[in-house]
Coordinates of C-alpha atoms and ligand atoms in Angstrom, one line a residue:
X1 CA 83.1 -3.0 -173.7
X2 CA 82.1 -4.2 -176.7
X3 CA 78.3 -4.6 -177.2
X4 CA 77.0 -7.5 -179.4
X5 CA 73.9 -6.1 -180.9
X6 CA 75.4 -2.7 -182.4
X7 CA 76.9 -2.6 -185.2
X8 CA 80.3 -1.0 -186.1
X9 CA 78.4 2.2 -187.6
X10 CA 76.2 2.1 -184.6
X11 CA 78.7 1.7 -182.0
X12 CA 80.4 4.7 -183.4
X13 CA 77.9 7.1 -183.9
X14 CA 76.8 6.3 -180.5
X15 CA 80.0 7.3 -179.6
X16 CA 80.0 10.2 -182.1
X17 CA 76.7 11.5 -180.1
X18 CA 78.3 11.1 -176.7
X19 CA 81.5 13.0 -177.2
X20 CA 82.5 16.2 -177.6
X21 CA 85.4 15.5 -179.9
X22 CA 84.7 13.0 -183.3
X23 CA 87.1 10.1 -182.4
X24 CA 86.0 7.0 -183.9
X25 CA 86.6 3.7 -181.8
X26 CA 88.6 1.3 -183.6
X27 CA 86.9 -2.3 -183.9
X28 CA 87.9 -5.2 -185.0
X29 CA 86.1 -8.8 -186.3
X30 CA 88.0 -11.7 -186.1
X31 CA 85.6 -14.1 -187.3
X32 CA 85.1 -13.7 -191.1
X33 CA 84.4 -16.2 -193.8
X34 CA 84.7 -16.3 -197.3
X35 CA 83.9 -18.5 -201.1
X36 CA 86.9 -20.1 -200.0
X37 CA 85.1 -22.1 -197.6
X38 CA 81.8 -21.8 -197.0
X39 CA 81.3 -17.9 -196.6
X40 CA 79.2 -17.0 -200.1
X41 CA 80.8 -13.9 -201.1
X42 CA 85.1 -13.8 -202.8
X43 CA 87.5 -12.2 -200.6
X44 CA 87.5 -9.2 -202.3
X45 CA 83.4 -8.9 -201.8
X46 CA 84.2 -9.2 -198.0
X47 CA 86.9 -6.5 -197.8
X48 CA 84.6 -4.4 -199.3
X49 CA 82.7 -5.0 -196.9
X50 CA 84.8 -4.9 -193.9
X51 CA 85.3 -0.8 -195.2
X52 CA 81.8 0.3 -195.4
X53 CA 81.1 -1.2 -191.8
X54 CA 84.0 1.1 -190.4
X55 CA 86.3 -1.7 -189.2
X56 CA 89.7 -0.9 -188.4
X57 CA 90.8 -4.4 -188.9
X58 CA 89.9 -8.2 -189.5
X59 CA 90.7 -11.8 -189.3
X60 CA 89.5 -14.0 -192.5
X61 CA 89.1 -17.2 -190.8
X62 CA 87.9 -19.8 -193.2
X63 CA 87.1 -23.3 -192.2
X64 CA 90.3 -25.1 -192.4
X65 CA 92.1 -23.7 -195.1
X66 CA 94.7 -20.7 -195.6
X67 CA 93.7 -20.1 -199.2
X68 CA 92.1 -16.5 -199.0
X69 CA 94.6 -15.0 -196.3
X70 CA 96.8 -13.6 -199.3
X71 CA 94.5 -12.2 -201.1
X72 CA 92.7 -10.5 -198.4
X73 CA 96.2 -9.2 -197.4
X74 CA 96.3 -7.3 -200.7
X75 CA 93.1 -6.2 -200.2
X76 CA 93.4 -5.0 -196.8
X77 CA 96.5 -3.3 -197.2
X78 CA 94.9 -1.6 -200.2
X79 CA 92.7 -0.3 -198.0
X80 CA 94.2 0.4 -195.3
X81 CA 93.2 -2.5 -192.8
X82 CA 94.3 -4.3 -190.0
X83 CA 94.9 -7.7 -191.3
X84 CA 95.2 -10.8 -189.3
X85 CA 95.4 -13.8 -190.5
X86 CA 93.4 -16.4 -189.4
X87 CA 91.6 -19.9 -190.1
X88 CA 88.8 -21.5 -188.6
X89 CA 89.6 -25.5 -187.6
X90 CA 86.2 -27.9 -186.9
X91 CA 86.8 -30.9 -184.3
X92 CA 84.9 -33.1 -182.7
X93 CA 85.4 -33.7 -178.8
X94 CA 83.1 -36.0 -177.1
X95 CA 79.7 -35.7 -177.9
X96 CA 80.5 -31.7 -179.5
X97 CA 81.9 -29.6 -182.4
X98 CA 84.7 -27.7 -181.3
X99 CA 85.8 -25.0 -183.5
X100 CA 89.8 -23.4 -182.7
X101 CA 90.4 -20.2 -184.4
X102 CA 93.5 -19.9 -185.1
X103 CA 95.3 -16.2 -185.6
X104 CA 98.3 -15.0 -186.6
X105 CA 98.9 -18.5 -187.8
X106 CA 102.1 -18.4 -191.1
X107 CA 99.7 -19.2 -194.2
X108 CA 102.7 -21.0 -195.8
X109 CA 104.1 -23.1 -192.9
X110 CA 104.7 -26.6 -194.4
X111 CA 103.2 -28.8 -192.0
X112 CA 99.9 -26.6 -191.2
X113 CA 99.6 -26.7 -195.4
X114 CA 100.2 -30.1 -195.4
X115 CA 97.5 -30.7 -192.2
X116 CA 94.6 -28.8 -194.6
X117 CA 95.3 -30.9 -197.8
X118 CA 94.3 -34.1 -195.9
X119 CA 91.7 -32.4 -194.2
X120 CA 89.9 -30.7 -197.7
X121 CA 90.6 -34.5 -199.1
X122 CA 88.6 -35.8 -196.3
X123 CA 86.4 -33.6 -196.5
X124 CA 85.3 -34.5 -200.3
X125 CA 85.4 -37.9 -198.9
X126 CA 82.9 -37.1 -196.6
X127 CA 80.5 -35.5 -198.3
X128 CA 80.0 -38.2 -200.7
X129 CA 78.9 -40.3 -198.2
X130 CA 76.8 -37.8 -197.0
X131 CA 75.2 -37.3 -200.8
X132 CA 75.2 -41.3 -201.2
X133 CA 73.4 -41.7 -197.5
X134 CA 71.0 -38.6 -199.0
X135 CA 70.2 -41.0 -201.8
X136 CA 69.5 -43.6 -199.9
X137 CA 66.9 -41.8 -197.8
X138 CA 65.5 -41.1 -201.3
X139 CA 66.6 -38.0 -202.9
X140 CA 67.8 -37.9 -205.6
X141 CA 71.1 -36.4 -205.5
X142 CA 74.2 -36.0 -207.4
X143 CA 77.6 -34.8 -205.8
X144 CA 78.6 -32.9 -209.0
X145 CA 75.7 -30.7 -208.0
X146 CA 77.6 -30.3 -204.8
X147 CA 81.1 -29.9 -206.3
X148 CA 79.5 -27.0 -208.3
X149 CA 78.0 -24.9 -205.1
X150 CA 81.7 -25.5 -203.5
X151 CA 83.9 -24.6 -206.2
X152 CA 87.4 -26.5 -206.2
X153 CA 87.0 -25.0 -202.2
X154 CA 87.0 -27.0 -198.7
X155 CA 83.4 -28.4 -198.8
X156 CA 81.4 -28.6 -196.0
X157 CA 78.2 -29.3 -194.6
X158 CA 76.7 -25.7 -195.2
X159 CA 77.5 -26.3 -198.9
X160 CA 75.4 -30.0 -198.7
X161 CA 72.4 -27.9 -197.1
X162 CA 72.7 -25.0 -200.0
X163 CA 72.1 -28.0 -202.7
X164 CA 69.3 -29.5 -200.8
X165 CA 68.0 -26.5 -200.6
X166 CA 68.3 -25.1 -204.6
X167 CA 66.9 -29.3 -205.0
X168 CA 63.6 -28.5 -203.2
X169 CA 64.5 -31.0 -200.7
X170 CA 64.2 -28.6 -197.6
X171 CA 62.6 -25.2 -197.4
X172 CA 66.0 -23.7 -195.5
X173 CA 69.6 -24.8 -195.0
X174 CA 68.3 -24.9 -191.1
X175 CA 65.8 -27.3 -192.0
X176 CA 68.4 -29.4 -193.8
X177 CA 70.7 -29.8 -191.4
X178 CA 67.7 -29.9 -187.9
X179 CA 66.0 -32.7 -190.4
X180 CA 69.0 -34.2 -192.3
X181 CA 72.0 -33.8 -192.1
X182 CA 72.8 -32.4 -188.5
X183 CA 74.8 -34.3 -185.6
X184 CA 71.9 -36.8 -184.6
X185 CA 70.5 -37.0 -187.9
X186 CA 69.9 -39.6 -190.3
X187 CA 72.2 -38.6 -193.3
X188 CA 75.0 -37.2 -190.2
X189 CA 78.3 -39.0 -191.1
X190 CA 81.2 -38.2 -188.0
X191 CA 84.3 -36.1 -189.0
X192 CA 87.2 -38.2 -189.9
X193 CA 89.4 -37.8 -186.5
X194 CA 90.6 -34.4 -185.9
X195 CA 90.7 -33.3 -181.8
X196 CA 90.7 -30.4 -180.8
X197 CA 94.4 -30.8 -179.1
X198 CA 95.7 -31.9 -182.4
X199 CA 94.1 -28.5 -184.1
X200 CA 95.2 -26.1 -180.9
X201 CA 98.9 -27.9 -181.4
X202 CA 98.8 -27.2 -185.3
X203 CA 97.5 -23.2 -184.5
X204 CA 100.5 -22.8 -182.1
X205 CA 103.0 -24.8 -184.3
X206 CA 102.6 -22.5 -187.3
X207 CA 103.2 -19.5 -184.7
X208 CA 99.5 -18.7 -183.9
X209 CA 97.2 -17.8 -181.2
X210 CA 94.5 -20.8 -180.8
X211 CA 90.9 -19.9 -179.6
X212 CA 87.4 -20.8 -178.7
X213 CA 85.3 -20.2 -181.6
X214 CA 81.6 -19.4 -180.3
X215 CA 81.8 -21.3 -176.4
X216 CA 78.1 -20.7 -175.8
X217 CA 77.3 -23.1 -178.7
X218 CA 79.2 -26.2 -177.1
X219 CA 76.9 -28.2 -175.3
X220 CA 79.0 -29.6 -172.4
X221 CA 80.7 -26.4 -171.3
X222 CA 82.4 -28.1 -169.1
X223 CA 85.4 -29.6 -171.8
X224 CA 86.3 -26.0 -172.1
X225 CA 88.8 -26.0 -169.3
X226 CA 90.4 -29.7 -170.9
X227 CA 90.9 -27.6 -174.2
X228 CA 92.3 -24.8 -172.0
X229 CA 94.9 -27.7 -170.5
X230 CA 95.6 -28.4 -174.6
X231 CA 97.1 -25.3 -174.5
X232 CA 93.7 -22.8 -175.7
X233 CA 95.0 -19.3 -175.0
X234 CA 91.7 -17.4 -175.7
X235 CA 88.0 -17.3 -176.1
X236 CA 85.4 -15.5 -178.4
X237 CA 83.0 -14.2 -175.9
X238 CA 81.6 -11.4 -178.6
X239 CA 79.3 -13.6 -180.9
X240 CA 76.0 -12.9 -182.1
X241 CA 74.4 -15.9 -181.0
X242 CA 76.1 -15.5 -177.4
X243 CA 73.3 -13.4 -174.6
X244 CA 74.2 -10.8 -172.5
X245 CA 74.8 -13.4 -169.4
X246 CA 77.0 -15.7 -171.7
X247 CA 78.9 -12.9 -172.3
X248 CA 79.4 -11.9 -168.9
X249 CA 79.9 -15.9 -168.0
X250 CA 82.4 -16.3 -171.0
X251 CA 84.1 -13.3 -169.8
X252 CA 84.1 -14.2 -166.2
X253 CA 85.6 -17.9 -167.5
X254 CA 88.1 -15.6 -169.6
X255 CA 89.7 -14.0 -166.4
X256 CA 89.7 -16.8 -164.0
X257 CA 91.8 -19.1 -166.9
X258 CA 93.8 -16.0 -168.0
X259 CA 92.3 -16.0 -171.4
X260 CA 92.5 -13.5 -173.8
X261 CA 88.9 -12.2 -175.3
X262 CA 88.6 -12.2 -179.1
X263 CA 85.0 -11.4 -180.9
X264 CA 83.4 -11.5 -184.4
X265 CA 80.4 -11.8 -186.4
X266 CA 81.3 -15.5 -188.1
X267 CA 79.6 -13.4 -191.2
X268 CA 78.9 -16.4 -194.1
X269 CA 77.7 -13.4 -196.8
X270 CA 74.0 -12.7 -197.9
X271 CA 71.3 -15.7 -197.3
X272 CA 73.3 -17.9 -194.9
X273 CA 71.1 -17.1 -192.1
X274 CA 69.9 -14.3 -189.7
X275 CA 72.9 -13.6 -187.7
X276 CA 75.9 -14.5 -190.2
X277 CA 74.8 -12.1 -192.9
X278 CA 76.0 -8.8 -190.8
X279 CA 80.0 -8.2 -190.8
X280 CA 80.9 -6.2 -188.2
X281 CA 77.9 -7.1 -185.9
X282 CA 80.6 -8.3 -182.9
X283 CA 83.9 -7.1 -182.3
X284 CA 86.3 -6.2 -180.0
X285 CA 87.6 -2.7 -179.3
X286 CA 91.1 -1.2 -179.7
X287 CA 92.2 -2.5 -176.0
X288 CA 91.1 -6.2 -176.6
X289 CA 93.4 -6.2 -179.6
X290 CA 96.3 -4.4 -177.9
X291 CA 96.4 -7.5 -175.7
X292 CA 96.0 -10.2 -178.1
X293 CA 99.0 -8.3 -179.9
X294 CA 100.8 -7.9 -176.6
X295 CA 100.4 -11.7 -176.1
X296 CA 101.7 -12.7 -179.4
X297 CA 104.8 -10.6 -178.6
X298 CA 105.7 -11.9 -175.3
X299 CA 105.2 -15.9 -177.0
X300 CA 107.2 -14.5 -180.2
X301 CA 110.1 -12.9 -178.1
Ligands
AMP1 P1 81.8 -29.2 -191.4 O1 82.6 -28.6 -191.2 O2 81.2 -29.6 -192.6 O3 80.5 -30.4 -190.6 O4 80.2 -28.1 -191.3 C1 80.3 -27.8 -190.1 C2 79.8 -25.9 -190.3 O5 77.8 -26.4 -190.7 C3 79.6 -25.3 -189.3 O6 80.1 -24.2 -188.9 C4 78.2 -24.3 -189.1 O7 78.7 -23.5 -190.5 C5 77.2 -25.2 -189.8 N1 75.7 -25.6 -188.9 C6 76.4 -27.0 -188.4 N2 75.5 -27.3 -187.8 C7 74.5 -26.5 -187.9 C8 72.7 -26.0 -187.9 N3 72.5 -26.9 -187.2 N4 72.0 -25.5 -188.8 C9 72.8 -24.8 -189.8 N5 74.5 -24.8 -190.1 C10 74.8 -25.4 -188.7
FE2 FE1 80.6 -22.0 -191.7
FE3 FE1 81.8 -21.4 -186.1
ZN4 ZN1 82.7 -19.2 -188.9

């Protein structure tokens, strides 16, 4: 079984040490961000780290964008890695942020691309409103500075947090969230309306499989059955911030609802906060990946 606190290399070396034959386990990290959204590294650098970590395959799951997928596939093909096109859609449900991962989506699906273009524009408007609020709170901050941090990519609150740190308004990005831009804080601006139901539907319509990202971060976990009713087909059980207890609970929940199991590091690159800096920190093994492939094949046949 996958272990969330071992790196891919450690897991492989343990297996090497405990087996007579030197057979490396095949591991897949199915939750990785690049600078196409709020990750710090370009796609090329991310794929190189996936190679260095000794992974068999990975999914690039940038927030609300598929713009890195074509390049990621080229790099993965050139490196002999299995590539799973993915994305992470950030939605809101009751009082919770619900992030839905979509694996095996068709990045060229027209409706998906229309929706993503709309989200990108709305994210920019929201970022402007957050910066306005910060200015009202007395921080002199220019939106162009946030834009420079985000580049032409999908803007998220992490870019604003990074800008606040650069300007000396917060010591860390976490502090920026905890004191100013996190939910319930004075410069928090609610997201444009985007529900998990819509996200799940658009992932399914574009040929993908919707999974609930990091269920341990959901405050009211009683909402999970409602998400299953909406068509969710898997849970991200293996995640760096999930405790052993949570992992067991989510495995049982997945079994109870007949859901698939995924795992990934939520890598965002160096400087993004302890647990998000190591690609391959959480993963699934070959058997779990094959179950996902079989399910996908069953859906497409
Ligand atoms: P957005 O989609 O623009 O609302 O930003 C959501 C992203 O902000 C999440 O995917 C996390 O990466 C990050 N985030 C949310 N809350 C926090 C927090 N309290 N501390 C650090 N990062 C956070
Ligand atoms: Fe993120
Ligand atoms: Fe997330
Ligand atoms: Zn993520």
